PDB file of C-alpha atoms in Angstrom:
ATOM      1  CA  UNK A   1     150.179 111.025 105.826  1.00 40.00           C
ATOM      2  CA  UNK A   2     148.859 107.870 105.043  1.00 37.00           C
ATOM      3  CA  UNK A   3     149.810 106.749 101.056  1.00 37.00           C
ATOM      4  CA  UNK A   4     146.889 105.601  98.742  1.00 39.00           C
ATOM      5  CA  UNK A   5     146.211 102.434  96.412  1.00 39.00           C
ATOM      6  CA  UNK A   6     144.721 102.010  93.117  1.00 42.00           C
ATOM      7  CA  UNK A   7     142.838  99.417  91.543  1.00 44.00           C
ATOM      8  CA  UNK A   8     144.885  99.702  88.690  1.00 41.00           C
ATOM      9  CA  UNK A   9     148.507 100.254  90.102  1.00 35.00           C
ATOM     10  CA  UNK A  10     147.528 103.802  88.543  1.00 38.00           C
ATOM     11  CA  UNK A  11     151.000 106.205  90.685  1.00 34.00           C
ATOM     12  CA  UNK A  12     150.373 109.601  91.519  1.00 36.00           C
ATOM     13  CA  UNK A  13     153.286 111.118  90.281  1.00 34.00           C
ATOM     14  CA  UNK A  14     153.336 114.329  88.183  1.00 34.00           C
ATOM     15  CA  UNK A  15     153.379 112.754  85.035  1.00 36.00           C
ATOM     16  CA  UNK A  16     150.495 110.234  85.951  1.00 37.00           C
ATOM     17  CA  UNK A  17     148.687 113.288  86.830  1.00 37.00           C
ATOM     18  CA  UNK A  18     149.469 115.011  83.305  1.00 33.00           C
ATOM     19  CA  UNK A  19     148.357 111.475  82.151  1.00 36.00           C
ATOM     20  CA  UNK A  20     144.856 111.877  84.251  1.00 36.00           C
ATOM     21  CA  UNK A  21     143.928 115.297  83.005  1.00 36.00           C
ATOM     22  CA  UNK A  22     143.493 114.620  79.161  1.00 35.00           C
ATOM     23  CA  UNK A  23     140.948 111.987  80.428  1.00 39.00           C
ATOM     24  CA  UNK A  24     139.308 114.969  82.219  1.00 40.00           C
ATOM     25  CA  UNK A  25     140.685 115.058  85.707  1.00 42.00           C
ATOM     26  CA  UNK A  26     142.443 117.933  86.774  1.00 41.00           C
ATOM     27  CA  UNK A  27     141.073 119.213  83.329  1.00 41.00           C
ATOM     28  CA  UNK A  28     140.872 123.517  82.438  1.00 42.00           C
ATOM     29  CA  UNK A  29     137.609 122.564  80.610  1.00 45.00           C
ATOM     30  CA  UNK A  30     134.892 123.998  82.525  1.00 54.00           C
ATOM     31  CA  UNK A  31     132.631 121.145  81.535  1.00 72.00           C
ATOM     32  CA  UNK A  32     134.572 118.403  83.468  1.00 88.00           C
ATOM     33  CA  UNK A  33     135.222 115.121  82.014  1.00 93.00           C
ATOM     34  CA  UNK A  34     134.447 113.732  78.092  1.00 86.00           C
ATOM     35  CA  UNK A  35     134.061 110.842  76.242  1.00 89.00           C
ATOM     36  CA  UNK A  36     136.888 110.373  74.333  1.00 88.00           C
ATOM     37  CA  UNK A  37     136.774 109.929  70.140  1.00 85.00           C
ATOM     38  CA  UNK A  38     135.857 105.670  71.065  1.00 92.00           C
ATOM     39  CA  UNK A  39     132.441 107.333  72.944  1.00 93.00           C
ATOM     40  CA  UNK A  40     133.940 106.580  76.520  1.00 97.00           C
ATOM     41  CA  UNK A  41     134.165 108.804  79.094  1.00 98.00           C
ATOM     42  CA  UNK A  42     136.901 107.795  81.164  1.00 98.00           C
ATOM     43  CA  UNK A  43     136.644 109.174  85.106  1.00 98.00           C
ATOM     44  CA  UNK A  44     139.022 108.836  87.322  1.00 98.00           C
ATOM     45  CA  UNK A  45     137.707 107.999  91.557  1.00 98.00           C
ATOM     46  CA  UNK A  46     138.754 108.482  95.288  1.00 98.00           C
ATOM     47  CA  UNK A  47     137.051 106.095  97.177  1.00 98.00           C
ATOM     48  CA  UNK A  48     138.587 104.084 100.387  1.00 96.00           C
ATOM     49  CA  UNK A  49     138.624 100.553  99.768  1.00 95.00           C
ATOM     50  CA  UNK A  50     135.515  98.785 101.643  1.00 94.00           C
ATOM     51  CA  UNK A  51     132.856  98.944 100.702  1.00 97.00           C
ATOM     52  CA  UNK A  52     133.075 102.219  98.443  1.00 98.00           C
ATOM     53  CA  UNK A  53     136.013 100.497  95.543  1.00 98.00           C
ATOM     54  CA  UNK A  54     134.108  97.169  95.580  1.00 98.00           C
ATOM     55  CA  UNK A  55     130.908  98.627  95.259  1.00 98.00           C
ATOM     56  CA  UNK A  56     132.844 101.018  92.107  1.00 98.00           C
ATOM     57  CA  UNK A  57     134.299  97.919  90.338  1.00 98.00           C
ATOM     58  CA  UNK A  58     131.314  95.897  89.975  1.00 98.00           C
ATOM     59  CA  UNK A  59     130.084  98.999  88.070  1.00 98.00           C
ATOM     60  CA  UNK A  60     132.735  99.749  86.296  1.00 98.00           C
ATOM     61  CA  UNK A  61     132.591  96.133  85.498  1.00 98.00           C
ATOM     62  CA  UNK A  62     129.112  95.115  84.684  1.00 98.00           C
ATOM     63  CA  UNK A  63     127.228  98.102  84.798  1.00 98.00           C
ATOM     64  CA  UNK A  64     129.843 100.792  82.948  1.00 98.00           C
ATOM     65  CA  UNK A  65     130.844  99.585  79.754  1.00 98.00           C
ATOM     66  CA  UNK A  66     127.549 100.171  78.622  1.00 98.00           C
ATOM     67  CA  UNK A  67     126.585 103.712  79.602  1.00 98.00           C
ATOM     68  CA  UNK A  68     130.148 104.175  77.893  1.00 98.00           C
ATOM     69  CA  UNK A  69     131.806 104.979  81.307  1.00 98.00           C
ATOM     70  CA  UNK A  70     135.011 103.442  81.829  1.00 98.00           C
ATOM     71  CA  UNK A  71     136.327 103.793  85.982  1.00 98.00           C
ATOM     72  CA  UNK A  72     139.941 104.774  87.212  1.00 98.00           C
ATOM     73  CA  UNK A  73     139.179 103.455  91.169  1.00 98.00           C
ATOM     74  CA  UNK A  74     142.028 104.872  93.198  1.00 98.00           C
ATOM     75  CA  UNK A  75     141.516 103.204  96.732  1.00 98.00           C
ATOM     76  CA  UNK A  76     142.987 105.517 100.072  1.00 97.00           C
ATOM     77  CA  UNK A  77     143.956 104.045 103.013  1.00 91.00           C
ATOM     78  CA  UNK A  78     143.041 107.468 105.016  1.00 91.00           C
ATOM     79  CA  UNK A  79     139.927 110.276 105.381  1.00 93.00           C
ATOM     80  CA  UNK A  80     141.978 113.484 104.068  1.00 95.00           C
ATOM     81  CA  UNK A  81     143.665 112.882 100.813  1.00 97.00           C
ATOM     82  CA  UNK A  82     140.006 111.590  98.812  1.00 98.00           C
ATOM     83  CA  UNK A  83     138.699 115.588  98.998  1.00 98.00           C
ATOM     84  CA  UNK A  84     142.416 117.093  98.901  1.00 98.00           C
ATOM     85  CA  UNK A  85     142.811 115.631  95.147  1.00 98.00           C
ATOM     86  CA  UNK A  86     139.487 115.723  94.260  1.00 98.00           C
ATOM     87  CA  UNK A  87     140.177 120.133  95.269  1.00 98.00           C
ATOM     88  CA  UNK A  88     143.278 119.525  92.924  1.00 98.00           C
ATOM     89  CA  UNK A  89     141.666 118.158  89.736  1.00 97.00           C
ATOM     90  CA  UNK A  90     143.340 114.824  90.125  1.00 97.00           C
ATOM     91  CA  UNK A  91     140.359 113.174  90.267  1.00 98.00           C
ATOM     92  CA  UNK A  92     137.150 113.541  89.036  1.00 98.00           C
ATOM     93  CA  UNK A  93     134.786 112.271  92.000  1.00 98.00           C
ATOM     94  CA  UNK A  94     135.426 110.828  95.390  1.00 98.00           C
ATOM     95  CA  UNK A  95     132.998 107.890  96.995  1.00 98.00           C
ATOM     96  CA  UNK A  96     133.644 108.016 100.965  1.00 97.00           C
ATOM     97  CA  UNK A  97     131.853 110.174 103.078  1.00 97.00           C
ATOM     98  CA  UNK A  98     128.815 111.119 104.733  1.00 96.00           C
ATOM     99  CA  UNK A  99     126.869 114.278 104.653  1.00 95.00           C
ATOM    100  CA  UNK A 100     128.003 115.793 108.517  1.00 92.00           C
ATOM    101  CA  UNK A 101     131.509 114.380 107.503  1.00 93.00           C
ATOM    102  CA  UNK A 102     131.391 116.391 103.901  1.00 96.00           C
ATOM    103  CA  UNK A 103     129.953 119.989 106.072  1.00 95.00           C
ATOM    104  CA  UNK A 104     132.925 119.898 108.208  1.00 92.00           C
ATOM    105  CA  UNK A 105     135.340 119.459 105.947  1.00 95.00           C
ATOM    106  CA  UNK A 106     133.800 122.647 103.158  1.00 97.00           C
ATOM    107  CA  UNK A 107     133.696 124.744 106.462  1.00 95.00           C
ATOM    108  CA  UNK A 108     136.641 123.655 107.813  1.00 95.00           C
ATOM    109  CA  UNK A 109     138.952 123.330 104.570  1.00 97.00           C
ATOM    110  CA  UNK A 110     137.017 125.756 102.249  1.00 98.00           C
ATOM    111  CA  UNK A 111     136.757 122.489  99.342  1.00 98.00           C
ATOM    112  CA  UNK A 112     134.353 123.778  96.215  1.00 98.00           C
ATOM    113  CA  UNK A 113     132.282 120.672  95.939  1.00 98.00           C
ATOM    114  CA  UNK A 114     129.007 119.443  95.713  1.00 98.00           C
ATOM    115  CA  UNK A 115     127.646 116.390  96.475  1.00 98.00           C
ATOM    116  CA  UNK A 116     124.429 113.759  94.840  1.00 98.00           C
ATOM    117  CA  UNK A 117     122.373 111.904  97.419  1.00 98.00           C
ATOM    118  CA  UNK A 118     123.104 109.043  99.707  1.00 97.00           C
ATOM    119  CA  UNK A 119     123.857 105.399  98.240  1.00 98.00           C
ATOM    120  CA  UNK A 120     124.676 102.931 101.380  1.00 98.00           C
ATOM    121  CA  UNK A 121     125.617 103.479 104.763  1.00 94.00           C
ATOM    122  CA  UNK A 122     127.780 101.542 106.697  1.00 94.00           C
ATOM    123  CA  UNK A 123     126.040 101.081 110.788  1.00 94.00           C
ATOM    124  CA  UNK A 124     128.739 102.165 113.453  1.00 94.00           C
ATOM    125  CA  UNK A 125     128.995  99.630 116.074  1.00 97.00           C
ATOM    126  CA  UNK A 126     130.989  98.958 119.364  1.00 98.00           C
ATOM    127  CA  UNK A 127     133.426  95.998 119.664  1.00 98.00           C
ATOM    128  CA  UNK A 128     135.480  94.180 121.978  1.00 98.00           C
ATOM    129  CA  UNK A 129     138.037  91.080 122.261  1.00 96.00           C
ATOM    130  CA  UNK A 130     137.925  90.750 126.380  1.00 96.00           C
ATOM    131  CA  UNK A 131     133.499  91.206 126.630  1.00 96.00           C
ATOM    132  CA  UNK A 132     131.049  89.784 125.342  1.00 95.00           C
ATOM    133  CA  UNK A 133     128.011  92.056 126.292  1.00 96.00           C
ATOM    134  CA  UNK A 134     127.783  95.386 126.585  1.00 96.00           C
ATOM    135  CA  UNK A 135     126.965  95.016 130.636  1.00 94.00           C
ATOM    136  CA  UNK A 136     130.219  93.394 131.597  1.00 96.00           C
ATOM    137  CA  UNK A 137     132.110  96.240 130.552  1.00 97.00           C
ATOM    138  CA  UNK A 138     134.332  96.830 133.412  1.00 97.00           C
ATOM    139  CA  UNK A 139     133.913 100.683 135.500  1.00 97.00           C
ATOM    140  CA  UNK A 140     136.070 102.837 134.038  1.00 98.00           C
ATOM    141  CA  UNK A 141     136.781 100.722 130.954  1.00 98.00           C
ATOM    142  CA  UNK A 142     138.353 102.083 128.210  1.00 98.00           C
ATOM    143  CA  UNK A 143     137.079 102.437 125.125  1.00 98.00           C
ATOM    144  CA  UNK A 144     138.446 103.876 121.462  1.00 98.00           C
ATOM    145  CA  UNK A 145     136.816 106.596 119.520  1.00 97.00           C
ATOM    146  CA  UNK A 146     137.166 108.079 116.528  1.00 93.00           C
ATOM    147  CA  UNK A 147     139.462 111.472 117.027  1.00 93.00           C
ATOM    148  CA  UNK A 148     137.146 112.712 114.275  1.00 87.00           C
ATOM    149  CA  UNK A 149     134.696 115.633 115.281  1.00 83.00           C
ATOM    150  CA  UNK A 150     131.749 115.125 112.414  1.00 81.00           C
ATOM    151  CA  UNK A 151     132.220 111.037 113.474  1.00 89.00           C
ATOM    152  CA  UNK A 152     133.110 111.514 117.444  1.00 94.00           C
ATOM    153  CA  UNK A 153     128.985 112.750 117.972  1.00 93.00           C
ATOM    154  CA  UNK A 154     128.122 109.765 115.977  1.00 94.00           C
ATOM    155  CA  UNK A 155     130.384 106.957 118.114  1.00 96.00           C
ATOM    156  CA  UNK A 156     129.018 109.381 121.391  1.00 96.00           C
ATOM    157  CA  UNK A 157     124.939 108.854 120.110  1.00 95.00           C
ATOM    158  CA  UNK A 158     125.374 104.784 119.999  1.00 96.00           C
ATOM    159  CA  UNK A 159     126.917 104.620 123.712  1.00 97.00           C
ATOM    160  CA  UNK A 160     123.698 107.233 124.881  1.00 96.00           C
ATOM    161  CA  UNK A 161     121.154 105.129 122.779  1.00 94.00           C
ATOM    162  CA  UNK A 162     122.649 101.908 125.111  1.00 96.00           C
ATOM    163  CA  UNK A 163     122.342 104.403 128.637  1.00 96.00           C
ATOM    164  CA  UNK A 164     125.878 103.963 128.896  1.00 97.00           C
ATOM    165  CA  UNK A 165     126.682 107.957 129.046  1.00 98.00           C
ATOM    166  CA  UNK A 166     124.218 110.739 128.565  1.00 97.00           C
ATOM    167  CA  UNK A 167     124.757 113.999 126.275  1.00 96.00           C
ATOM    168  CA  UNK A 168     124.163 117.408 127.298  1.00 96.00           C
ATOM    169  CA  UNK A 169     120.851 118.717 126.533  1.00 94.00           C
ATOM    170  CA  UNK A 170     119.995 120.289 123.333  1.00 91.00           C
ATOM    171  CA  UNK A 171     123.484 118.545 122.065  1.00 91.00           C
ATOM    172  CA  UNK A 172     123.419 117.810 117.891  1.00 82.00           C
ATOM    173  CA  UNK A 173     124.807 114.008 117.614  1.00 82.00           C
ATOM    174  CA  UNK A 174     126.748 114.992 114.100  1.00 84.00           C
ATOM    175  CA  UNK A 175     129.027 117.659 115.932  1.00 83.00           C
ATOM    176  CA  UNK A 176     128.794 116.114 119.685  1.00 93.00           C
ATOM    177  CA  UNK A 177     132.249 115.869 121.673  1.00 95.00           C
ATOM    178  CA  UNK A 178     132.771 114.678 124.578  1.00 96.00           C
ATOM    179  CA  UNK A 179     133.031 117.427 126.291  1.00 96.00           C
ATOM    180  CA  UNK A 180     129.506 116.997 125.228  1.00 96.00           C
ATOM    181  CA  UNK A 181     129.271 114.095 127.354  1.00 97.00           C
ATOM    182  CA  UNK A 182     126.667 114.940 130.932  1.00 97.00           C
ATOM    183  CA  UNK A 183     126.998 111.750 132.501  1.00 98.00           C
ATOM    184  CA  UNK A 184     128.915 108.877 132.604  1.00 98.00           C
ATOM    185  CA  UNK A 185     127.932 106.773 135.488  1.00 97.00           C
ATOM    186  CA  UNK A 186     130.680 103.513 134.057  1.00 97.00           C
ATOM    187  CA  UNK A 187     133.260 106.521 134.514  1.00 98.00           C
ATOM    188  CA  UNK A 188     134.239 104.893 130.814  1.00 98.00           C
ATOM    189  CA  UNK A 189     137.753 106.515 129.735  1.00 98.00           C
ATOM    190  CA  UNK A 190     137.747 107.492 126.231  1.00 98.00           C
ATOM    191  CA  UNK A 191     140.735 106.800 124.005  1.00 97.00           C
ATOM    192  CA  UNK A 192     140.885 109.522 120.696  1.00 97.00           C
ATOM    193  CA  UNK A 193     142.094 107.535 118.369  1.00 94.00           C
ATOM    194  CA  UNK A 194     142.576 107.550 114.306  1.00 93.00           C
ATOM    195  CA  UNK A 195     139.520 105.744 112.931  1.00 91.00           C
ATOM    196  CA  UNK A 196     142.236 104.012 110.683  1.00 90.00           C
ATOM    197  CA  UNK A 197     143.905 102.729 113.806  1.00 94.00           C
ATOM    198  CA  UNK A 198     140.635 101.865 116.043  1.00 96.00           C
ATOM    199  CA  UNK A 199     140.326  98.445 115.769  1.00 96.00           C
ATOM    200  CA  UNK A 200     144.373  97.860 116.431  1.00 95.00           C
ATOM    201  CA  UNK A 201     142.897  99.330 119.739  1.00 95.00           C
ATOM    202  CA  UNK A 202     141.282  96.289 120.574  1.00 96.00           C
ATOM    203  CA  UNK A 203     144.552  94.957 121.916  1.00 94.00           C
ATOM    204  CA  UNK A 204     144.634  97.433 123.810  1.00 96.00           C
ATOM    205  CA  UNK A 205     140.915  98.318 125.246  1.00 98.00           C
ATOM    206  CA  UNK A 206     138.428  97.295 126.987  1.00 98.00           C
ATOM    207  CA  UNK A 207     136.239  98.247 123.959  1.00 98.00           C
ATOM    208  CA  UNK A 208     136.749 100.471 120.129  1.00 98.00           C
ATOM    209  CA  UNK A 209     133.509 102.053 118.576  1.00 98.00           C
ATOM    210  CA  UNK A 210     134.555 101.297 114.995  1.00 97.00           C
ATOM    211  CA  UNK A 211     133.870 102.945 111.641  1.00 92.00           C
ATOM    212  CA  UNK A 212     132.529 100.365 109.191  1.00 93.00           C
ATOM    213  CA  UNK A 213     134.461 100.229 105.935  1.00 91.00           C
ATOM    214  CA  UNK A 214     137.596  99.677 108.279  1.00 93.00           C
ATOM    215  CA  UNK A 215     135.467  96.459 110.608  1.00 95.00           C
ATOM    216  CA  UNK A 216     134.825  95.371 107.385  1.00 95.00           C
ATOM    217  CA  UNK A 217     138.500  95.218 106.631  1.00 93.00           C
ATOM    218  CA  UNK A 218     139.089  93.303 109.585  1.00 95.00           C
ATOM    219  CA  UNK A 219     136.788  90.595 109.095  1.00 95.00           C
ATOM    220  CA  UNK A 220     134.196  91.679 112.448  1.00 96.00           C
ATOM    221  CA  UNK A 221     130.267  91.413 111.602  1.00 96.00           C
ATOM    222  CA  UNK A 222     127.704  94.408 113.293  1.00 95.00           C
ATOM    223  CA  UNK A 223     125.458  90.928 113.579  1.00 93.00           C
ATOM    224  CA  UNK A 224     128.161  88.412 114.936  1.00 94.00           C
ATOM    225  CA  UNK A 225     130.847  90.230 116.505  1.00 96.00           C
ATOM    226  CA  UNK A 226     129.449  93.603 118.110  1.00 97.00           C
ATOM    227  CA  UNK A 227     128.031  94.440 121.238  1.00 98.00           C
ATOM    228  CA  UNK A 228     126.342  97.965 119.874  1.00 97.00           C
ATOM    229  CA  UNK A 229     124.888  98.322 116.403  1.00 97.00           C
ATOM    230  CA  UNK A 230     123.649 101.661 115.110  1.00 93.00           C
ATOM    231  CA  UNK A 231     120.196 102.201 114.645  1.00 87.00           C
ATOM    232  CA  UNK A 232     119.201 101.636 111.251  1.00 81.00           C
ATOM    233  CA  UNK A 233     116.184 104.147 110.889  1.00 81.00           C
ATOM    234  CA  UNK A 234     116.954 107.874 110.934  1.00 82.00           C
ATOM    235  CA  UNK A 235     120.391 107.214 110.378  1.00 87.00           C
ATOM    236  CA  UNK A 236     122.113 110.504 108.193  1.00 90.00           C
ATOM    237  CA  UNK A 237     125.559 109.190 107.611  1.00 94.00           C
ATOM    238  CA  UNK A 238     124.883 107.997 103.979  1.00 96.00           C
ATOM    239  CA  UNK A 239     127.972 107.615 102.087  1.00 97.00           C
ATOM    240  CA  UNK A 240     127.606 109.359  98.230  1.00 98.00           C
ATOM    241  CA  UNK A 241     129.638 110.749  95.385  1.00 98.00           C
ATOM    242  CA  UNK A 242     131.268 113.745  95.697  1.00 98.00           C
ATOM    243  CA  UNK A 243     132.232 116.237  92.522  1.00 98.00           C
ATOM    244  CA  UNK A 244     133.696 119.439  92.339  1.00 98.00           C
ATOM    245  CA  UNK A 245     130.825 122.578  92.937  1.00 98.00           C
ATOM    246  CA  UNK A 246     129.517 122.877  89.401  1.00 97.00           C
ATOM    247  CA  UNK A 247     129.924 119.371  88.313  1.00 98.00           C
ATOM    248  CA  UNK A 248     127.106 117.828  89.737  1.00 97.00           C
ATOM    249  CA  UNK A 249     125.202 118.478  85.915  1.00 97.00           C
ATOM    250  CA  UNK A 250     128.465 116.812  83.976  1.00 98.00           C
ATOM    251  CA  UNK A 251     126.623 113.753  82.034  1.00 97.00           C
ATOM    252  CA  UNK A 252     129.138 111.264  82.763  1.00 98.00           C
ATOM    253  CA  UNK A 253     128.839 111.728  86.251  1.00 98.00           C
ATOM    254  CA  UNK A 254     125.241 112.340  86.447  1.00 98.00           C
ATOM    255  CA  UNK A 255     125.070 108.536  84.848  1.00 98.00           C
ATOM    256  CA  UNK A 256     127.528 107.354  87.107  1.00 98.00           C
ATOM    257  CA  UNK A 257     125.376 108.861  90.305  1.00 98.00           C
ATOM    258  CA  UNK A 258     122.684 106.762  88.523  1.00 98.00           C
ATOM    259  CA  UNK A 259     124.549 104.023  87.944  1.00 98.00           C
ATOM    260  CA  UNK A 260     125.050 103.784  91.665  1.00 98.00           C
ATOM    261  CA  UNK A 261     121.571 104.087  92.376  1.00 98.00           C
ATOM    262  CA  UNK A 262     120.390 101.309  90.190  1.00 98.00           C
ATOM    263  CA  UNK A 263     118.616  98.223  91.390  1.00 98.00           C
ATOM    264  CA  UNK A 264     121.361  96.064  89.897  1.00 98.00           C
ATOM    265  CA  UNK A 265     123.994  98.013  92.850  1.00 98.00           C
ATOM    266  CA  UNK A 266     121.417  97.865  95.557  1.00 98.00           C
ATOM    267  CA  UNK A 267     121.180  93.433  95.078  1.00 98.00           C
ATOM    268  CA  UNK A 268     124.553  93.158  95.217  1.00 98.00           C
ATOM    269  CA  UNK A 269     125.394  95.415  97.853  1.00 98.00           C
ATOM    270  CA  UNK A 270     122.490  93.042  99.805  1.00 98.00           C
ATOM    271  CA  UNK A 271     123.344  90.010  98.852  1.00 98.00           C
ATOM    272  CA  UNK A 272     127.502  90.827  99.190  1.00 98.00           C
ATOM    273  CA  UNK A 273     127.499  91.900 102.362  1.00 97.00           C
ATOM    274  CA  UNK A 274     123.950  89.619 103.670  1.00 96.00           C
ATOM    275  CA  UNK A 275     125.048  90.160 107.664  1.00 95.00           C
ATOM    276  CA  UNK A 276     123.910  93.756 107.855  1.00 94.00           C
ATOM    277  CA  UNK A 277     127.262  95.590 107.859  1.00 96.00           C
ATOM    278  CA  UNK A 278     126.740  97.805 104.393  1.00 97.00           C
ATOM    279  CA  UNK A 279     122.744  98.569 103.858  1.00 96.00           C
ATOM    280  CA  UNK A 280     121.693 100.192 100.462  1.00 97.00           C
ATOM    281  CA  UNK A 281     120.134 104.438 101.635  1.00 96.00           C
ATOM    282  CA  UNK A 282     117.967 103.792  98.711  1.00 95.00           C
TER     283      UNK A 282
END
């Protein structure tokens, strides 16, 4: 299982976990994280490194002090541990997932979570190091594709929108799998891959549909490097702040969500990722 790292070099040892409980995470207090004697509430938030942690770092540096918040940001390299650690109380919140993934996780793992509204989304895109135009994909081309169900359907829909494949009638793109491919005129061969490994797969495959955050980390731009880019209109994959059920009314967590939906954060997103690799969802 992929190890996590933290922007504050926080080691999640048993001792550190106990220390975190003093500032809210893992607390038996039903009201959740609360202000310390200095009036500042410390929130421990798990996030993917880019863009989620960068957005949180901006908030922590520029907006949180005036709101009496201090963010401990724990960065994860996978999509599993942020929810595991939120459910165990190590985190007060996480910021890395969209609604289809969230709903699948809650259903499959029985998490008792709640979430706020979408903050941003990262368009999926098809990348290649061997062809410059999607029409040049050879017959039988090997295509890397996400192996988690909630994102696999999203990748397949991107290919279907470009008429590379068709999906069976009535299939919901948020849950489609390879078994739902109806027509495949180019005889594309799909290679299911862990999301974090899709960038590396470009060295071995003809093309790969890559999650936005991993594409950003690899300096891939949807406007400069991609063969296909997910449509912005009607996008249901906005990423949001997730908390334990009942904590959505906690004043500090509500304030953090308000900051994440502020004009300042919207401007930061638009200026930092001016190529459209990250787009505000509000």
